Short mmCIF file of C-alpha atoms in Angstrom, two decimals:
data_model
loop_
_atom_site.label_atom_id
_atom_site.label_comp_id
_atom_site.label_asym_id
_atom_site.label_seq_id
_atom_site.Cartn_x
_atom_site.Cartn_y
_atom_site.Cartn_z
CA MET A 1 16.91 -32.87 -16.42
CA ARG A 2 16.62 -29.55 -14.35
CA PRO A 3 13.48 -29.18 -12.36
CA ILE A 4 12.77 -26.05 -14.10
CA ASP A 5 13.00 -28.03 -17.69
CA ALA A 6 9.81 -29.58 -16.63
CA LEU A 7 7.89 -26.32 -15.61
CA VAL A 8 9.16 -24.86 -19.01
CA SER A 9 7.93 -27.99 -21.14
CA ALA A 10 4.32 -27.98 -18.97
CA LEU A 11 3.66 -24.27 -19.77
CA PRO A 12 3.14 -22.63 -23.49
CA GLU A 13 6.34 -21.39 -24.99
CA GLY A 14 7.62 -18.20 -23.61
CA ARG A 15 5.64 -18.30 -20.27
CA VAL A 16 8.97 -19.11 -18.38
CA GLN A 17 11.84 -16.83 -18.53
CA THR A 18 15.24 -17.95 -17.13
CA ASP A 19 17.69 -15.22 -18.74
CA PRO A 20 19.29 -13.63 -15.54
CA ASP A 21 18.96 -10.21 -16.74
CA VAL A 22 15.00 -10.83 -17.28
CA VAL A 23 14.59 -12.58 -14.16
CA GLY A 24 16.39 -9.84 -12.16
CA SER A 25 14.06 -7.10 -13.42
CA TYR A 26 11.29 -9.20 -11.67
CA ALA A 27 13.08 -10.03 -8.44
CA ARG A 28 12.75 -6.75 -6.41
CA ASP A 29 10.03 -4.22 -5.30
CA ARG A 30 10.70 -0.61 -4.64
CA THR A 31 12.68 -1.07 -1.57
CA PHE A 32 16.65 -1.11 -1.24
CA LEU A 33 16.72 -4.90 -0.63
CA GLU A 34 18.74 -6.94 -2.68
CA PRO A 35 17.17 -9.94 -4.29
CA GLY A 36 18.91 -13.44 -4.31
CA LYS A 37 19.26 -15.56 -7.55
CA PRO A 38 15.98 -17.13 -8.49
CA LEU A 39 15.63 -20.18 -10.96
CA GLY A 40 13.31 -17.96 -13.25
CA VAL A 41 10.18 -16.11 -13.74
CA VAL A 42 6.69 -17.28 -14.91
CA LEU A 43 4.88 -14.64 -16.80
CA ALA A 44 1.31 -15.72 -16.13
CA VAL A 45 -1.53 -14.96 -18.68
CA SER A 46 -4.35 -17.22 -17.07
CA ARG A 47 -5.29 -18.98 -13.88
CA ASP A 48 -4.30 -22.17 -15.50
CA ASP A 49 -0.71 -20.95 -15.72
CA VAL A 50 -0.58 -20.58 -12.08
CA VAL A 51 -2.15 -23.86 -11.18
CA THR A 52 0.38 -25.64 -13.40
CA THR A 53 3.34 -23.83 -11.70
CA MET A 54 1.94 -24.31 -8.17
CA LYS A 55 1.37 -28.19 -8.91
CA TRP A 56 5.20 -28.26 -10.16
CA ALA A 57 6.45 -26.28 -7.24
CA SER A 58 4.93 -28.67 -4.86
CA GLU A 59 6.14 -31.46 -6.56
CA HIS A 60 9.69 -30.09 -6.72
CA ARG A 61 9.52 -28.09 -3.29
CA VAL A 62 10.51 -25.08 -5.02
CA PRO A 63 9.49 -21.75 -3.37
CA VAL A 64 7.07 -19.27 -5.19
CA VAL A 65 7.19 -15.69 -4.88
CA PRO A 66 3.96 -14.13 -6.21
CA ARG A 67 4.31 -10.33 -7.62
CA GLY A 68 2.07 -7.73 -9.34
CA GLY A 69 3.46 -4.50 -10.16
CA GLY A 70 6.46 -4.59 -7.79
CA THR A 71 5.44 -1.49 -6.21
CA GLY A 72 5.57 -2.86 -2.91
CA LEU A 73 7.50 -0.89 -0.02
CA ALA A 74 8.52 -3.50 2.50
CA GLY A 75 10.04 -6.17 0.50
CA ALA A 76 7.13 -8.78 0.37
CA SER A 77 8.08 -9.52 -3.32
CA VAL A 78 11.64 -9.61 -2.99
CA ALA A 79 12.85 -12.90 -4.41
CA GLY A 80 15.54 -15.19 -2.86
CA ASP A 81 17.83 -17.95 -3.91
CA GLY A 82 16.33 -20.65 -5.74
CA THR A 83 12.83 -19.22 -5.91
CA ILE A 84 10.39 -19.38 -8.84
CA ILE A 85 8.77 -15.78 -9.13
CA VAL A 86 5.15 -15.72 -10.49
CA SER A 87 4.37 -12.46 -12.39
CA LEU A 88 0.84 -11.84 -12.81
CA ALA A 89 1.15 -8.50 -14.34
CA LYS A 90 -0.14 -9.83 -17.63
CA MET A 91 -3.36 -10.89 -16.31
CA THR A 92 -5.35 -7.60 -16.97
CA ALA A 93 -8.52 -8.55 -17.93
CA ILE A 94 -11.90 -6.64 -16.34
CA LYS A 95 -14.08 -9.66 -16.69
CA GLU A 96 -17.13 -8.06 -15.34
CA LEU A 97 -18.37 -4.76 -14.44
CA SER A 98 -21.98 -4.54 -13.29
CA PRO A 99 -23.60 -1.12 -12.54
CA ALA A 100 -26.51 -2.71 -11.24
CA ASP A 101 -24.78 -4.67 -8.47
CA GLU A 102 -21.87 -2.08 -8.10
CA ILE A 103 -19.32 -5.01 -8.27
CA ALA A 104 -16.35 -5.81 -10.72
CA VAL A 105 -14.66 -9.09 -11.16
CA VAL A 106 -11.07 -8.57 -12.19
CA GLU A 107 -7.78 -10.18 -12.77
CA PRO A 108 -4.90 -9.35 -10.38
CA GLY A 109 -2.95 -7.59 -12.95
CA VAL A 110 -5.41 -4.57 -13.48
CA ILE A 111 -4.11 -1.40 -12.66
CA THR A 112 -5.96 0.33 -9.76
CA ALA A 113 -6.43 3.53 -11.58
CA ASP A 114 -7.59 1.66 -14.82
CA LEU A 115 -10.45 -0.17 -12.80
CA ASP A 116 -11.56 3.36 -11.40
CA ARG A 117 -11.72 4.73 -14.75
CA ALA A 118 -13.81 1.94 -16.04
CA ALA A 119 -16.26 2.11 -13.05
CA ARG A 120 -16.27 6.36 -13.69
CA GLU A 121 -17.98 5.35 -17.10
CA HIS A 122 -20.87 4.12 -15.45
CA GLY A 123 -21.14 6.67 -12.46
CA LEU A 124 -19.29 4.51 -10.27
CA MET A 125 -15.90 4.37 -8.70
CA TYR A 126 -13.18 1.95 -7.32
CA ALA A 127 -12.64 3.70 -3.69
CA PRO A 128 -9.13 2.20 -2.68
CA ASP A 129 -6.66 4.95 -3.79
CA PRO A 130 -2.94 4.14 -2.86
CA SER A 131 -0.37 6.72 -4.09
CA SER A 132 0.88 4.38 -6.54
CA TYR A 133 -2.78 3.92 -8.08
CA GLN A 134 -1.36 4.81 -11.66
CA ILE A 135 1.15 1.61 -11.56
CA SER A 136 0.01 -0.54 -8.77
CA THR A 137 -2.15 -3.63 -9.48
CA ILE A 138 -5.26 -4.89 -7.78
CA GLY A 139 -3.45 -8.20 -6.89
CA GLY A 140 -0.80 -6.20 -4.93
CA ASN A 141 -3.20 -4.05 -3.12
CA LEU A 142 -5.23 -7.07 -2.11
CA ALA A 143 -2.08 -8.78 -1.04
CA THR A 144 -1.01 -5.97 1.05
CA ASN A 145 -4.40 -4.68 2.21
CA ALA A 146 -3.44 -1.24 0.57
CA GLY A 147 -5.01 1.90 1.90
CA GLY A 148 -4.46 5.20 0.36
CA LEU A 149 -5.66 8.77 0.10
CA ARG A 150 -9.34 8.10 0.23
CA CYS A 151 -9.20 5.41 2.85
CA VAL A 152 -10.20 8.02 5.64
CA LYS A 153 -13.67 8.01 4.27
CA TYR A 154 -13.76 4.56 2.23
CA GLY A 155 -11.76 2.12 3.99
CA VAL A 156 -8.73 0.03 2.85
CA THR A 157 -8.69 -2.60 0.24
CA ARG A 158 -10.22 -5.24 2.56
CA ASP A 159 -13.45 -3.25 2.74
CA SER A 160 -13.95 -3.40 -1.10
CA ALA A 161 -13.05 -7.23 -1.34
CA LEU A 162 -16.19 -9.48 -1.71
CA GLY A 163 -14.50 -12.43 -3.09
CA LEU A 164 -11.45 -13.98 -4.37
CA GLU A 165 -10.10 -16.86 -6.64
CA VAL A 166 -7.28 -18.29 -4.99
CA VAL A 167 -4.56 -20.97 -6.30
CA LEU A 168 -3.52 -22.67 -3.17
CA ALA A 169 0.04 -24.22 -2.79
CA ASP A 170 -0.84 -27.49 -4.27
CA GLY A 171 -2.59 -26.17 -7.37
CA ARG A 172 -6.17 -26.67 -6.26
CA VAL A 173 -8.18 -23.44 -6.95
CA LEU A 174 -10.56 -21.95 -3.95
CA ASN A 175 -13.22 -19.75 -4.36
CA THR A 176 -14.05 -17.54 -1.55
CA GLY A 177 -16.77 -14.75 -0.51
CA ARG A 178 -19.79 -13.91 -2.68
CA ARG A 179 -20.94 -11.09 -4.97
CA THR A 180 -23.29 -9.96 -2.26
CA MET A 181 -22.84 -6.71 0.05
CA LYS A 182 -23.58 -9.15 2.94
CA GLY A 183 -22.64 -12.82 3.67
CA VAL A 184 -21.51 -14.63 6.82
CA THR A 185 -21.57 -18.20 5.62
CA GLY A 186 -18.32 -19.90 7.27
CA TYR A 187 -15.36 -18.04 8.04
CA ASP A 188 -14.32 -15.09 6.44
CA LEU A 189 -11.66 -16.57 3.94
CA THR A 190 -11.71 -13.44 1.82
CA GLY A 191 -10.55 -11.39 4.69
CA LEU A 192 -7.92 -13.87 5.69
CA PHE A 193 -6.22 -13.81 2.34
CA VAL A 194 -6.44 -10.19 1.86
CA GLY A 195 -3.07 -8.83 3.45
CA SER A 196 -1.70 -12.07 3.65
CA GLU A 197 1.33 -10.93 1.34
CA GLY A 198 1.11 -14.19 -0.73
CA THR A 199 1.82 -16.51 1.82
CA LEU A 200 -1.44 -18.50 1.81
CA GLY A 201 -2.18 -18.43 -2.03
CA VAL A 202 -1.86 -16.82 -5.24
CA ILE A 203 -4.86 -14.38 -6.07
CA THR A 204 -5.97 -14.96 -9.53
CA ALA A 205 -9.32 -13.24 -9.68
CA ALA A 206 -11.30 -10.90 -7.47
CA THR A 207 -14.84 -9.59 -6.99
CA VAL A 208 -14.58 -6.15 -5.74
CA ARG A 209 -17.22 -3.55 -4.51
CA LEU A 210 -17.72 -0.44 -6.47
CA ARG A 211 -19.21 2.70 -5.19
CA ARG A 212 -21.20 5.67 -6.50
CA ALA A 213 -18.96 8.31 -7.68
CA PRO A 214 -19.61 11.70 -6.30
CA ALA A 215 -21.97 13.77 -8.35
CA GLY A 216 -19.67 16.91 -8.42
CA ALA A 217 -15.87 17.76 -8.17
CA PRO A 218 -14.77 17.23 -4.54
CA ALA A 219 -13.81 20.61 -2.73
CA THR A 220 -10.43 20.68 -1.66
CA PHE A 221 -8.63 22.90 0.69
CA ALA A 222 -4.74 23.24 1.71
CA ALA A 223 -3.57 24.68 4.97
CA GLU A 224 -0.13 25.62 6.05
CA PHE A 225 1.26 25.66 9.60
CA GLY A 226 4.29 26.78 11.45
CA SER A 227 4.47 23.56 13.55
CA LEU A 228 3.75 19.72 12.87
CA ARG A 229 2.08 19.54 16.11
CA ASP A 230 -0.62 22.21 15.21
CA ALA A 231 -1.23 20.43 11.98
CA GLY A 232 -1.94 17.19 13.85
CA ALA A 233 -4.44 19.11 16.44
CA ALA A 234 -6.19 20.37 13.56
CA VAL A 235 -6.72 16.98 11.92
CA SER A 236 -7.96 15.60 15.33
CA ALA A 237 -10.01 18.85 15.47
CA ILE A 238 -11.62 18.21 12.10
CA MET A 239 -12.36 14.55 12.43
CA ALA A 240 -14.05 15.19 16.08
CA ALA A 241 -16.25 17.89 14.41
CA GLY A 242 -17.81 15.09 12.12
CA CYS A 243 -16.54 16.74 8.89
CA GLN A 244 -16.16 13.24 7.39
CA PRO A 245 -13.38 14.40 4.97
CA SER A 246 -12.86 11.73 1.71
CA LEU A 247 -9.04 12.85 2.02
CA MET A 248 -6.88 14.20 4.68
CA GLU A 249 -2.98 14.17 3.88
CA LEU A 250 -0.43 15.74 6.20
CA LEU A 251 3.21 16.73 4.65
CA ASP A 252 6.06 17.83 6.91
CA ARG A 253 8.83 20.51 5.95
CA ALA A 254 11.22 17.71 4.61
CA THR A 255 8.77 16.46 2.37
CA LEU A 256 7.44 19.78 1.05
CA GLU A 257 11.30 20.79 0.51
CA ALA A 258 11.83 17.45 -1.52
CA ILE A 259 8.81 18.19 -3.67
CA ASN A 260 9.48 21.85 -4.13
CA ASP A 261 13.03 20.83 -5.21
CA MET A 262 11.26 18.57 -7.89
CA ARG A 263 8.47 20.91 -8.86
CA ASN A 264 8.65 24.48 -7.45
CA PHE A 265 5.32 25.26 -6.05
CA GLY A 266 6.31 28.44 -3.96
CA LEU A 267 7.09 26.80 -0.71
CA GLU A 268 7.07 29.63 2.03
CA ALA A 269 10.03 29.86 4.56
CA ASP A 270 7.83 29.58 7.69
CA THR A 271 5.81 26.60 6.53
CA THR A 272 6.60 23.57 8.50
CA ALA A 273 3.68 21.27 7.80
CA MET A 274 0.96 21.28 4.95
CA LEU A 275 -2.59 19.75 5.47
CA ILE A 276 -4.21 18.91 2.29
CA GLY A 277 -8.13 17.85 2.69
CA GLN A 278 -11.32 17.27 0.50
CA SER A 279 -14.74 16.52 0.88
CA ASP A 280 -16.69 14.84 -1.73
CA ALA A 281 -20.12 15.37 -0.01
CA GLY A 282 -22.91 16.74 -1.85
CA ASP A 283 -22.16 20.17 0.49
CA GLY A 284 -18.47 19.75 -0.03
CA GLN A 285 -17.85 23.23 -0.68
CA ALA A 286 -19.49 24.10 2.69
CA VAL A 287 -17.68 21.18 4.47
CA ALA A 288 -14.12 22.40 2.97
CA GLU A 289 -14.78 25.91 4.34
CA ARG A 290 -15.75 24.51 7.82
CA MET A 291 -12.37 22.61 7.91
CA GLU A 292 -10.78 25.82 6.72
CA ARG A 293 -12.04 27.77 9.80
CA ILE A 294 -10.98 24.70 12.06
CA CYS A 295 -7.56 24.83 10.60
CA MET A 296 -7.48 28.66 11.24
CA GLU A 297 -8.65 28.06 14.86
CA ASN A 298 -5.74 25.55 15.32
CA GLY A 299 -2.87 27.88 14.34
CA ALA A 300 -2.63 27.56 10.62
CA SER A 301 -0.96 30.48 9.03
CA PHE A 302 -2.68 30.28 5.69
CA VAL A 303 -5.66 28.26 4.22
CA ALA A 304 -7.08 28.34 0.78
CA VAL A 305 -9.96 26.32 -0.52
CA SER A 306 -9.78 25.27 -4.32
CA SER A 307 -11.96 27.23 -6.78
CA SER A 308 -11.88 24.80 -9.53
CA PRO A 309 -11.29 21.21 -10.20
CA GLN A 310 -7.98 22.01 -11.85
CA GLU A 311 -6.73 23.65 -8.76
CA ALA A 312 -7.84 20.66 -6.56
CA GLU A 313 -6.10 18.26 -8.69
CA GLU A 314 -2.96 20.53 -8.58
CA LEU A 315 -3.06 20.14 -4.86
CA ILE A 316 -3.66 16.35 -4.77
CA GLY A 317 -0.86 16.00 -7.45
CA LEU A 318 1.63 17.45 -4.90
CA ARG A 319 0.93 14.91 -2.48
CA ARG A 320 1.33 12.19 -4.97
CA LEU A 321 4.67 13.34 -5.74
CA ALA A 322 6.08 12.88 -2.35
CA TYR A 323 7.70 9.42 -2.63
CA ASP A 324 9.42 10.32 -6.29
CA ALA A 325 10.65 13.41 -4.42
CA LYS A 326 11.99 11.85 -1.78
CA GLU A 327 13.70 9.17 -3.65
CA ARG A 328 15.64 11.77 -5.38
CA LEU A 329 17.32 12.49 -2.06
CA GLY A 330 18.66 9.18 -1.58
CA ALA A 331 18.01 5.51 -0.45
CA CYS A 332 14.57 5.23 1.51
CA LEU A 333 13.49 3.28 4.50
CA VAL A 334 10.04 3.81 3.95
CA GLU A 335 7.76 3.10 7.20
CA ASP A 336 4.16 2.77 7.85
CA VAL A 337 3.23 3.07 11.44
CA CYS A 338 -0.64 3.73 12.38
CA VAL A 339 -1.80 5.29 15.58
CA PRO A 340 -5.42 6.42 17.08
CA ARG A 341 -5.97 9.72 15.69
CA SER A 342 -6.48 11.25 18.98
CA VAL A 343 -2.60 10.85 19.70
CA LEU A 344 -1.49 11.91 16.27
CA PRO A 345 0.24 15.06 17.79
CA ASP A 346 2.24 12.86 20.05
CA MET A 347 3.37 10.72 17.42
CA ILE A 348 4.35 13.35 15.18
CA SER A 349 6.24 15.13 17.97
CA ALA A 350 8.01 11.93 18.69
CA ILE A 351 9.28 11.33 15.05
CA GLU A 352 10.69 15.12 15.10
CA ALA A 353 12.52 14.36 18.41
CA THR A 354 13.76 10.87 17.32
CA ALA A 355 15.23 12.49 13.81
CA ALA A 356 16.76 15.20 15.87
CA ARG A 357 18.36 12.91 18.56
CA HIS A 358 19.83 10.42 15.91
CA GLY A 359 20.92 12.96 13.57
CA VAL A 360 18.48 11.18 10.64
CA LYS A 361 16.69 12.80 7.66
CA ILE A 362 13.00 11.80 8.33
CA CYS A 363 10.41 12.79 5.73
CA THR A 364 6.98 12.20 7.10
CA VAL A 365 3.69 12.25 5.23
CA ALA A 366 0.60 10.76 6.54
CA HIS A 367 -2.83 9.62 5.78
CA ALA A 368 -3.84 11.89 8.87
CA GLY A 369 -7.43 11.13 9.00
CA ASP A 370 -6.84 7.85 10.03
CA GLY A 371 -3.63 8.29 11.88
CA ASN A 372 -1.68 6.46 9.37
CA LEU A 373 1.94 7.99 9.17
CA HIS A 374 4.99 7.26 6.64
CA PRO A 375 8.10 8.21 8.41
CA VAL A 376 10.79 7.92 5.38
CA PHE A 377 14.28 7.66 6.59
CA ILE A 378 16.78 8.98 3.90
CA PHE A 379 20.41 7.47 3.88
CA ASP A 380 23.32 7.50 1.58
CA ARG A 381 22.49 5.28 -1.78
CA GLY A 382 25.78 3.74 -1.79
CA SER A 383 24.95 1.91 1.60
CA VAL A 384 24.07 -1.70 1.26
CA GLU A 385 21.23 -1.07 3.91
CA PRO A 386 20.47 1.66 6.55
CA PRO A 387 23.18 2.64 8.99
CA ALA A 388 23.02 2.04 12.61
CA GLU A 389 21.59 5.39 13.61
CA VAL A 390 18.57 4.85 10.91
CA TRP A 391 17.79 1.44 12.64
CA ALA A 392 18.07 3.03 15.96
CA ALA A 393 15.61 5.65 15.04
CA ALA A 394 13.05 3.40 13.38
CA ASP A 395 13.37 1.29 16.61
CA GLU A 396 12.40 4.33 18.63
CA ILE A 397 9.44 5.19 16.41
CA PHE A 398 7.92 1.80 16.28
CA THR A 399 8.24 1.30 19.97
CA HIS A 400 6.48 4.77 20.63
CA ALA A 401 3.77 3.90 18.08
CA LEU A 402 3.08 0.47 19.88
CA GLU A 403 3.17 2.52 23.11
CA LEU A 404 0.49 4.91 22.15
CA GLY A 405 -1.68 1.97 21.01
CA GLY A 406 -0.88 1.91 17.35
CA THR A 407 0.34 -0.82 14.94
CA LEU A 408 3.52 -1.24 12.97
CA THR A 409 2.15 -1.20 9.46
CA GLY A 410 -1.24 0.35 8.56
CA GLU A 411 -0.91 -0.56 4.82
CA HIS A 412 2.39 -1.50 3.23
CA GLY A 413 2.50 -5.06 5.20
CA VAL A 414 5.28 -6.64 6.92
CA GLY A 415 7.25 -8.18 4.02
CA LEU A 416 10.90 -8.44 5.01
CA LEU A 417 11.49 -5.17 6.33
CA LYS A 418 9.48 -5.18 9.56
CA GLN A 419 10.19 -8.77 10.47
CA ARG A 420 12.72 -7.61 13.01
CA TRP A 421 10.03 -5.70 14.87
CA LEU A 422 6.89 -8.15 14.48
CA ALA A 423 7.20 -9.93 17.95
CA MET A 424 6.82 -6.27 19.37
CA GLU A 425 3.29 -6.31 18.45
CA ALA A 426 2.15 -9.91 17.57
CA GLY A 427 2.92 -11.61 20.77
CA PRO A 428 3.69 -15.52 21.15
CA VAL A 429 0.05 -16.65 21.22
CA ALA A 430 -0.65 -14.67 17.81
CA ALA A 431 2.62 -15.92 16.45
CA GLU A 432 1.68 -19.46 17.07
CA VAL A 433 -1.84 -19.25 15.43
CA GLN A 434 -0.62 -17.38 12.56
CA ARG A 435 1.98 -20.23 11.84
CA GLY A 436 -0.88 -22.57 12.41
CA ILE A 437 -3.08 -21.01 9.87
CA LYS A 438 0.07 -20.98 7.42
CA ALA A 439 0.81 -24.71 7.91
CA VAL A 440 -2.88 -25.46 6.87
CA PHE A 441 -2.83 -23.62 3.53
CA ASP A 442 1.03 -24.21 2.89
CA PRO A 443 2.11 -27.21 4.63
CA LEU A 444 5.26 -27.68 2.58
CA GLY A 445 6.17 -23.87 3.46
CA ILE A 446 6.98 -22.72 -0.25
CA LEU A 447 4.51 -19.81 -0.61
CA ASN A 448 6.73 -16.76 -0.14
CA PRO A 449 8.45 -18.09 2.79
CA GLY A 450 10.06 -15.73 5.15
CA LYS A 451 7.55 -12.80 4.51
CA ALA A 452 4.66 -11.59 6.64
CA ILE A 453 4.57 -13.58 9.82
#
């Protein structure tokens, strides 16, 4: 009997799928990376399904690849040969939503936007806001410590994670954290699991923090610039002025052209960069107008403040189209460097210079308020992987980000794609410590092997 037959027998009928076409649809994420040939996929609907799977996997030494919605951009949920995929997409219950305590308890398959909508029925919101919020899952966001458009004010996913239920490699269930806003008992195991990319355990429930939703519609502005460096300087000036925007997004010319080709919004010929900012403060309109003035002082050719919630939503909608618009141009290597805000203009200039030097098309968007840039390298869709000049350009950009005091990834995670650069940032001592942590939680090395560290 094949080892997987024992798993099929141990789980309810239909939970384990082995048809190659079905399995293949769960084996990749949104990167160009080609998956291997997994043994099957477990369509988990409960924690018990995950417990049974992990006990089986430990007994038979089968590697496990957890996945949520498959929207990852670093290859963390790409499945290799001989693995079993555990899909958590069917675990979609919002088990509790407490307006009094401003928390929710959710399963990992809950769509980010669905949790936010449920919270807003009670005058609350779920703050993390990745661009994929309409299709990405809470579990996937926890696994990568996702950020998003609102992270400039509200932080990344870890800042909203209070406690987790995690199934360990041997099938034991670990509960971390708490329901309270404060708590320092023991080590911060919740923070350790958030961002671990499925290499330490499988998250089956999360207690997350909700926040009071703004009383009124946020005020939004859009500013056009003749140079990316001027736009970056405006961002630095806005943050230095203490404006506390709830959103601050930067789009370069290549990205704007891709969006304009997809949905014509009247892109001007002399616009090299666009800055979209938002304030959800009580005096948001005044703050937006202050940010407008700062943009003009830093070289903006045109600035407009939205006059209605519909106008504001249209502006934010342009930003959310960025990745889909770039996918229309070819295959994408999506990167994710983060630098201190004060050197954002320098990093932007370096990306421009690198693209020109290597003859590579790079479309850049940024969560500019916290220095998180997404240079997206476009290459021929028929290529198995990026050509040499793309890798060379990426090498330069990552090296420069680290030289500026930055990091290789602000929110997408390491996955498979950033393995080649990991040693540049982590160093030998950090690498040894992380391998030691991995060994404690996963001594057999079966949890998402080859990812993250």
